[in-house]
PDB file of C-alpha atoms and ligand atoms in Angstrom:
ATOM      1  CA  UNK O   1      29.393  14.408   0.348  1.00 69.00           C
ATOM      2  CA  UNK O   2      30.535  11.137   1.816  1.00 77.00           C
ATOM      3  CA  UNK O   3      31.493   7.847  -0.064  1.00 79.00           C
ATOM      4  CA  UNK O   4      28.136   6.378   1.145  1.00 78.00           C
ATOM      5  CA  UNK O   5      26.027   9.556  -0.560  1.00 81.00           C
ATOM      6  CA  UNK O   6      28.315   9.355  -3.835  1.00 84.00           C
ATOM      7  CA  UNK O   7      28.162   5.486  -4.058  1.00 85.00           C
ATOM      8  CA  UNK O   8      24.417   6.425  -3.994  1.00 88.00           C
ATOM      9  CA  UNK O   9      23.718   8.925  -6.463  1.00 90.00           C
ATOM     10  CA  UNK O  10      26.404   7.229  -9.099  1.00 93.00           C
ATOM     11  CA  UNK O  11      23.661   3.875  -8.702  1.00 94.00           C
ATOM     12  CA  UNK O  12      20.442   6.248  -8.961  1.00 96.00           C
ATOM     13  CA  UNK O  13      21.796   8.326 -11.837  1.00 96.00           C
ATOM     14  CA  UNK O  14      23.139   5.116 -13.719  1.00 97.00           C
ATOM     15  CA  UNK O  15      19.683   3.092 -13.430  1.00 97.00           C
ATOM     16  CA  UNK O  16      17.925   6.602 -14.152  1.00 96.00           C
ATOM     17  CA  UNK O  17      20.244   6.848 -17.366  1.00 96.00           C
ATOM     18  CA  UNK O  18      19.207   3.313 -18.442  1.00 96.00           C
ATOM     19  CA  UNK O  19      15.282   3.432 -18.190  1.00 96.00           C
ATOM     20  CA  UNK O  20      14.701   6.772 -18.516  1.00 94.00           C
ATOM     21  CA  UNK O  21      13.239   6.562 -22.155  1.00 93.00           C
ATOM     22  CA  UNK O  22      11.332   3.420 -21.189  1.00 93.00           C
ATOM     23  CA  UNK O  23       7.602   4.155 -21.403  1.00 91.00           C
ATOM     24  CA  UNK O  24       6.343   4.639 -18.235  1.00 93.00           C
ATOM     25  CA  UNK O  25       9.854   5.095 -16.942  1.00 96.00           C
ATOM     26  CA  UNK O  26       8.915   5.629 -13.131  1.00 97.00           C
ATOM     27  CA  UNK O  27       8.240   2.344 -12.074  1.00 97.00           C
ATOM     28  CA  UNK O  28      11.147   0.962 -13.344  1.00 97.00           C
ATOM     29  CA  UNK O  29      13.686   3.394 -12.161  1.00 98.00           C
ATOM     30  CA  UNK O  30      12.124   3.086  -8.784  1.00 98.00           C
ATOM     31  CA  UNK O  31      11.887  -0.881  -9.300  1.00 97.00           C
ATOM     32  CA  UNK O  32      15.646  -0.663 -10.288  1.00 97.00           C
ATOM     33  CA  UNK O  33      16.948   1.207  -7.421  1.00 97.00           C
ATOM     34  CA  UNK O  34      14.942  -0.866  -4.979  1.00 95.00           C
ATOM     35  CA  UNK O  35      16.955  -4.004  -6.701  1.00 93.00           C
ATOM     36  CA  UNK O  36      20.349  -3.012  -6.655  1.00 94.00           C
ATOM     37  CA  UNK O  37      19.963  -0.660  -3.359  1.00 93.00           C
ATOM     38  CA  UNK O  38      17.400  -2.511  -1.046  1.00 91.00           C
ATOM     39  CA  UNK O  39      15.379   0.652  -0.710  1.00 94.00           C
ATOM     40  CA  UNK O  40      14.451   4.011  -2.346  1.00 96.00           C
ATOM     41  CA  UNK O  41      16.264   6.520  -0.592  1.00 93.00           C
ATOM     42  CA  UNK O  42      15.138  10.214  -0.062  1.00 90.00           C
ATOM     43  CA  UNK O  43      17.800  11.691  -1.920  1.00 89.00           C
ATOM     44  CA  UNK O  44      16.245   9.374  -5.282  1.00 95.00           C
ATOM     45  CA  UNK O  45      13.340  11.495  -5.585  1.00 95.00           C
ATOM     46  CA  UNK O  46      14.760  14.642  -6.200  1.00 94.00           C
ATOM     47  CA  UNK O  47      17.117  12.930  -9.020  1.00 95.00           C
ATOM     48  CA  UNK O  48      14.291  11.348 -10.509  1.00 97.00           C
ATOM     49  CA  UNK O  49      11.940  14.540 -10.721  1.00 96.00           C
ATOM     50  CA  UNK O  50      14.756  16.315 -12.001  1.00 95.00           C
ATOM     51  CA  UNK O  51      15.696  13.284 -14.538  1.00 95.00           C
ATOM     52  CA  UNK O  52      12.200  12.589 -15.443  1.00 96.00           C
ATOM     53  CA  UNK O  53      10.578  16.525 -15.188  1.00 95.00           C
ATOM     54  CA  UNK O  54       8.508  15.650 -12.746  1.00 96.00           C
ATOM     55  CA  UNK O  55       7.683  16.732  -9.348  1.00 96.00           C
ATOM     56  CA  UNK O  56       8.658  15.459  -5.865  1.00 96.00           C
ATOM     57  CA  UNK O  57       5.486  15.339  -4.602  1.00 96.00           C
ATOM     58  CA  UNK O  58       4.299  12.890  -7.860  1.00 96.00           C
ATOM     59  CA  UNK O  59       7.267  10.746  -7.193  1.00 96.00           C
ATOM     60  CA  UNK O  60       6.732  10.315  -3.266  1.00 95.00           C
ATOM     61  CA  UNK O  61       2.876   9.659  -4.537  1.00 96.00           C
ATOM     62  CA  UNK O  62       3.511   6.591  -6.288  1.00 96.00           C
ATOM     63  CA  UNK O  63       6.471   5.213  -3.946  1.00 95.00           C
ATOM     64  CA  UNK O  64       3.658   5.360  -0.890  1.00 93.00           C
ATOM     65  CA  UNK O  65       0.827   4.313  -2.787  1.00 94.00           C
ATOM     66  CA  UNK O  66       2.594   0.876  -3.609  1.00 92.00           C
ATOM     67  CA  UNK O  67       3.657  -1.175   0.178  1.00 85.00           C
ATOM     68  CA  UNK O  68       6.539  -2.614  -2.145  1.00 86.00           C
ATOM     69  CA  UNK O  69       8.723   0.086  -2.138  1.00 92.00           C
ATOM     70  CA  UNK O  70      10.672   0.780   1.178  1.00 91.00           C
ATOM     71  CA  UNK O  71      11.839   4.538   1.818  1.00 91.00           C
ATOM     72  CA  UNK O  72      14.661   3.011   4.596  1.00 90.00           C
ATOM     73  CA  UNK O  73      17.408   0.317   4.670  1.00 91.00           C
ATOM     74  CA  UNK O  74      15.646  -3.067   5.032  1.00 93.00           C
ATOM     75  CA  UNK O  75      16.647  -5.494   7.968  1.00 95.00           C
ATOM     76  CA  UNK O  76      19.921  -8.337   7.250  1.00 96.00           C
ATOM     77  CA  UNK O  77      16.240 -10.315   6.223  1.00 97.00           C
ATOM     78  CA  UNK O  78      13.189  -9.997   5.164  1.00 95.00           C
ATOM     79  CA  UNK O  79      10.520 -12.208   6.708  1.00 98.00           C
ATOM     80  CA  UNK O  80       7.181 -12.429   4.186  1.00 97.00           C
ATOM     81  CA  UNK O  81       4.431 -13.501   5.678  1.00 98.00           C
ATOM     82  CA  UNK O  82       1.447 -15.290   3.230  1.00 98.00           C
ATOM     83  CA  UNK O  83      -1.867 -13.217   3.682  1.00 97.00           C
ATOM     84  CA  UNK O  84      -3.851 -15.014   0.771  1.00 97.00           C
ATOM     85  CA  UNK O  85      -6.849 -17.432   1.411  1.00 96.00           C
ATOM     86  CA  UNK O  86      -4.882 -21.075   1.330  1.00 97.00           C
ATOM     87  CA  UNK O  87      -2.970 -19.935   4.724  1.00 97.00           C
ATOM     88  CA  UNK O  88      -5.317 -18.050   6.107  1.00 97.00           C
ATOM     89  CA  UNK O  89      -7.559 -20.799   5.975  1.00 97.00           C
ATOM     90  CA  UNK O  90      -4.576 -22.719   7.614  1.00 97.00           C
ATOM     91  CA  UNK O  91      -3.557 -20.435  10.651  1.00 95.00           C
ATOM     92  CA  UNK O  92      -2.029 -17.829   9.173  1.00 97.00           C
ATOM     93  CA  UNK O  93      -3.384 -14.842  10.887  1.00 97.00           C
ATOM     94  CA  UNK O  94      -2.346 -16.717  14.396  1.00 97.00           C
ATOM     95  CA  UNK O  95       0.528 -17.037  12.502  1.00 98.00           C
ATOM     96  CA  UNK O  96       1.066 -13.223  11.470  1.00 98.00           C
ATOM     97  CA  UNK O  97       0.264 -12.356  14.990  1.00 98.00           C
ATOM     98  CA  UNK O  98       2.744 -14.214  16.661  1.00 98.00           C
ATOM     99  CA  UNK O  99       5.205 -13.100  14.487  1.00 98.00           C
ATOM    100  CA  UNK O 100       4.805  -9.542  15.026  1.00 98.00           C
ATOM    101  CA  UNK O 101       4.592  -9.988  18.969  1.00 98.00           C
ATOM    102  CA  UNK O 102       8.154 -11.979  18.570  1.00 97.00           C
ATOM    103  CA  UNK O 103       9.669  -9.443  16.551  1.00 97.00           C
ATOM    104  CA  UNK O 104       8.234  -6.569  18.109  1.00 97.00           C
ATOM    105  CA  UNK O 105       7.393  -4.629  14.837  1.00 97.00           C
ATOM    106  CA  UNK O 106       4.304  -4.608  12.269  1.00 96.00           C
ATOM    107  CA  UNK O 107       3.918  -4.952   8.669  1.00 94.00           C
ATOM    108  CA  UNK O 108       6.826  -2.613   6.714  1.00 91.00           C
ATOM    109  CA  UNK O 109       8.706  -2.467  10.096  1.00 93.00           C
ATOM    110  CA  UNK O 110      12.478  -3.268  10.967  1.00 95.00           C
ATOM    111  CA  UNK O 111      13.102  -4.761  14.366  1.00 96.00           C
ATOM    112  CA  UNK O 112      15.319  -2.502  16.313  1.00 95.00           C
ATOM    113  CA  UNK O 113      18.698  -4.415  15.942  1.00 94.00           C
ATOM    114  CA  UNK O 114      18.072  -4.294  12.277  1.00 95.00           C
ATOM    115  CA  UNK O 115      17.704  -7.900  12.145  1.00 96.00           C
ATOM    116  CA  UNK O 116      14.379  -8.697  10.281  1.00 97.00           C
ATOM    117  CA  UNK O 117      11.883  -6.460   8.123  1.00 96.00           C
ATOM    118  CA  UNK O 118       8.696  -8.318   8.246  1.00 96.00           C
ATOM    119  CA  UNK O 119       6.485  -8.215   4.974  1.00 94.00           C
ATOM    120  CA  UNK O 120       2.866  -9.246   3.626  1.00 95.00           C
ATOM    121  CA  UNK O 121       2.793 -11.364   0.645  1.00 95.00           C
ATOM    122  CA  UNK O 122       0.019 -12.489  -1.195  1.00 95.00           C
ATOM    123  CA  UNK O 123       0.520 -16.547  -2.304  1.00 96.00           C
ATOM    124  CA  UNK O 124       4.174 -18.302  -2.742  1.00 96.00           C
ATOM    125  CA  UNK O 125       2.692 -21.121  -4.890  1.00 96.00           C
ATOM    126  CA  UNK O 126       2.953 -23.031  -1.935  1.00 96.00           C
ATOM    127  CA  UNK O 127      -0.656 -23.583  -0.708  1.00 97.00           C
ATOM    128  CA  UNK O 128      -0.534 -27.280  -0.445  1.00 97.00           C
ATOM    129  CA  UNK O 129       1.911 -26.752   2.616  1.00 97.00           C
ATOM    130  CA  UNK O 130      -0.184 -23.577   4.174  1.00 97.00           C
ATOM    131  CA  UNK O 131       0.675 -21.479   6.139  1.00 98.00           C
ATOM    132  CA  UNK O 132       3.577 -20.692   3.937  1.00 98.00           C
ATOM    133  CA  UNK O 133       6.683 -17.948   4.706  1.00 98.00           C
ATOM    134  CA  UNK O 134       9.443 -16.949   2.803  1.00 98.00           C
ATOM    135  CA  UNK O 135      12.925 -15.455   4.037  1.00 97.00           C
ATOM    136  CA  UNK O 136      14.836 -13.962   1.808  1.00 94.00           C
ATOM    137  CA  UNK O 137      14.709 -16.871  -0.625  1.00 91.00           C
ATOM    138  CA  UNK O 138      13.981 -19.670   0.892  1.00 96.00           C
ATOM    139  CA  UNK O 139      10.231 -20.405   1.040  1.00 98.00           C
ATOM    140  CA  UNK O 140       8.596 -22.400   4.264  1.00 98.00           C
ATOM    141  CA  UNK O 141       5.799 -24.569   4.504  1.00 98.00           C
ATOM    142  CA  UNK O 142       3.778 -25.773   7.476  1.00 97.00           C
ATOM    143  CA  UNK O 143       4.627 -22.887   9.324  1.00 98.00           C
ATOM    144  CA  UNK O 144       3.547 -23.026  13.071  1.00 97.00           C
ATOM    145  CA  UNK O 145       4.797 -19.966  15.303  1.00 96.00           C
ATOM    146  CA  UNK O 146       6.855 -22.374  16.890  1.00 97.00           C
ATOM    147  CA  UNK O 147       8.861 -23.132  13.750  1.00 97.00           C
ATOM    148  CA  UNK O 148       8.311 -19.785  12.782  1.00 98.00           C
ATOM    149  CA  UNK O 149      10.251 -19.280  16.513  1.00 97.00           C
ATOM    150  CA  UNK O 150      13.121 -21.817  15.499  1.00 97.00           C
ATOM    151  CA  UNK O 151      13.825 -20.940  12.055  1.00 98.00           C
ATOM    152  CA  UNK O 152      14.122 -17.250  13.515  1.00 98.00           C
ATOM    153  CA  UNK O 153      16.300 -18.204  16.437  1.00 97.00           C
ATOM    154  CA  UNK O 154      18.924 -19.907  13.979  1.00 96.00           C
ATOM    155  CA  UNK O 155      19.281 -16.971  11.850  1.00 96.00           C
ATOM    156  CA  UNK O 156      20.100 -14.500  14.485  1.00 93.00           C
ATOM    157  CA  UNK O 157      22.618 -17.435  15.780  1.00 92.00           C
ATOM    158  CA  UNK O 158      23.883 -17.598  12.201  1.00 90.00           C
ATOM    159  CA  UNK O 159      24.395 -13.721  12.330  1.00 76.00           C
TER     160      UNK O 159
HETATM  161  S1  FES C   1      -2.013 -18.969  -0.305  1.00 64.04           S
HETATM  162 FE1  FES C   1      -0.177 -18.980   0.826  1.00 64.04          FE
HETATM  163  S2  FES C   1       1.201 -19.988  -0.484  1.00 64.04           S
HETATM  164 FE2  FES C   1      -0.611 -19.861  -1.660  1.00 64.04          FE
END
């Protein structure tokens, strides 16, 4: 096993540890590993069925049903998009479009130099300055593709 795989399991088996007795203790654990590891990796499902007694197959269930939990690394950032009526009503699906012509990937994806994971989100409390992104942390109003183009531009400079 390499240092990568045991850094891994010794973050999966401490979060599963912790919230194992929570009620409900799934969505946690996964919620926890997604925190401190970016993603869910493949080799958390088979020490969460075994942790929690349940199957594979119920665990991969619930981390596809919800679009929140990512199954590979995400990109250096993560570009979310607002989808909810206040931008849309502003531009944002011209908006959405153009950014997934730029980046060359759709909803969930990772551009190929591992750069940017684009992502839906629904309202950032910042409908007065639709259309509204947020990278990483930082949340951006007024967002017209060519901003969107600039803001993307000094990132990969900053890289
Ligand atoms: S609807 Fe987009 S920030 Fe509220």
């Amino acid at each position: 096993m390499s240092d990568h795989e045991q850094d891994l399991n010794a973050v999966i088996s401490r979060i599963l540890e912790e919230r194992k007795a929570y009620p409900g203790a799934l969505l946690p654990i996964l919620h926890g590993i997604q925190d401190a590891l970016g993603y869910v990796p493949r080799e958390a499902i088979a020490q969460i069925a075994l942790g929690l007694n349940l199957s594979r197959a119920e665990i991969h269930g619930v981390v596809s049903f919800y679009h929140y939990f990512r199954t590979s690394p995400p990109g250096r950032h993560t570009v979310y998009l607002c989808r909810a009526e206040s931008c849309q009503s502003m531009g944002a699906n011209q908006l959405v479009e153009h950014a997934k012509a730029k980046l060359g990937v759709d909803f969930h994806e990772t551009t190929r130099d591992g750069a940017f994971t684009l992502e839906p989100i629904y309202c950032l409390g910042n409908c007065a300055c639709s259309p509204a992104m947020m990278i990483d942390d930082e949340v951006y109003g007024r967002v017209t593709p060519e901003r969107f183009e600039e803001v993307i531009r000094i990132l990969k400079e900053a890289a």
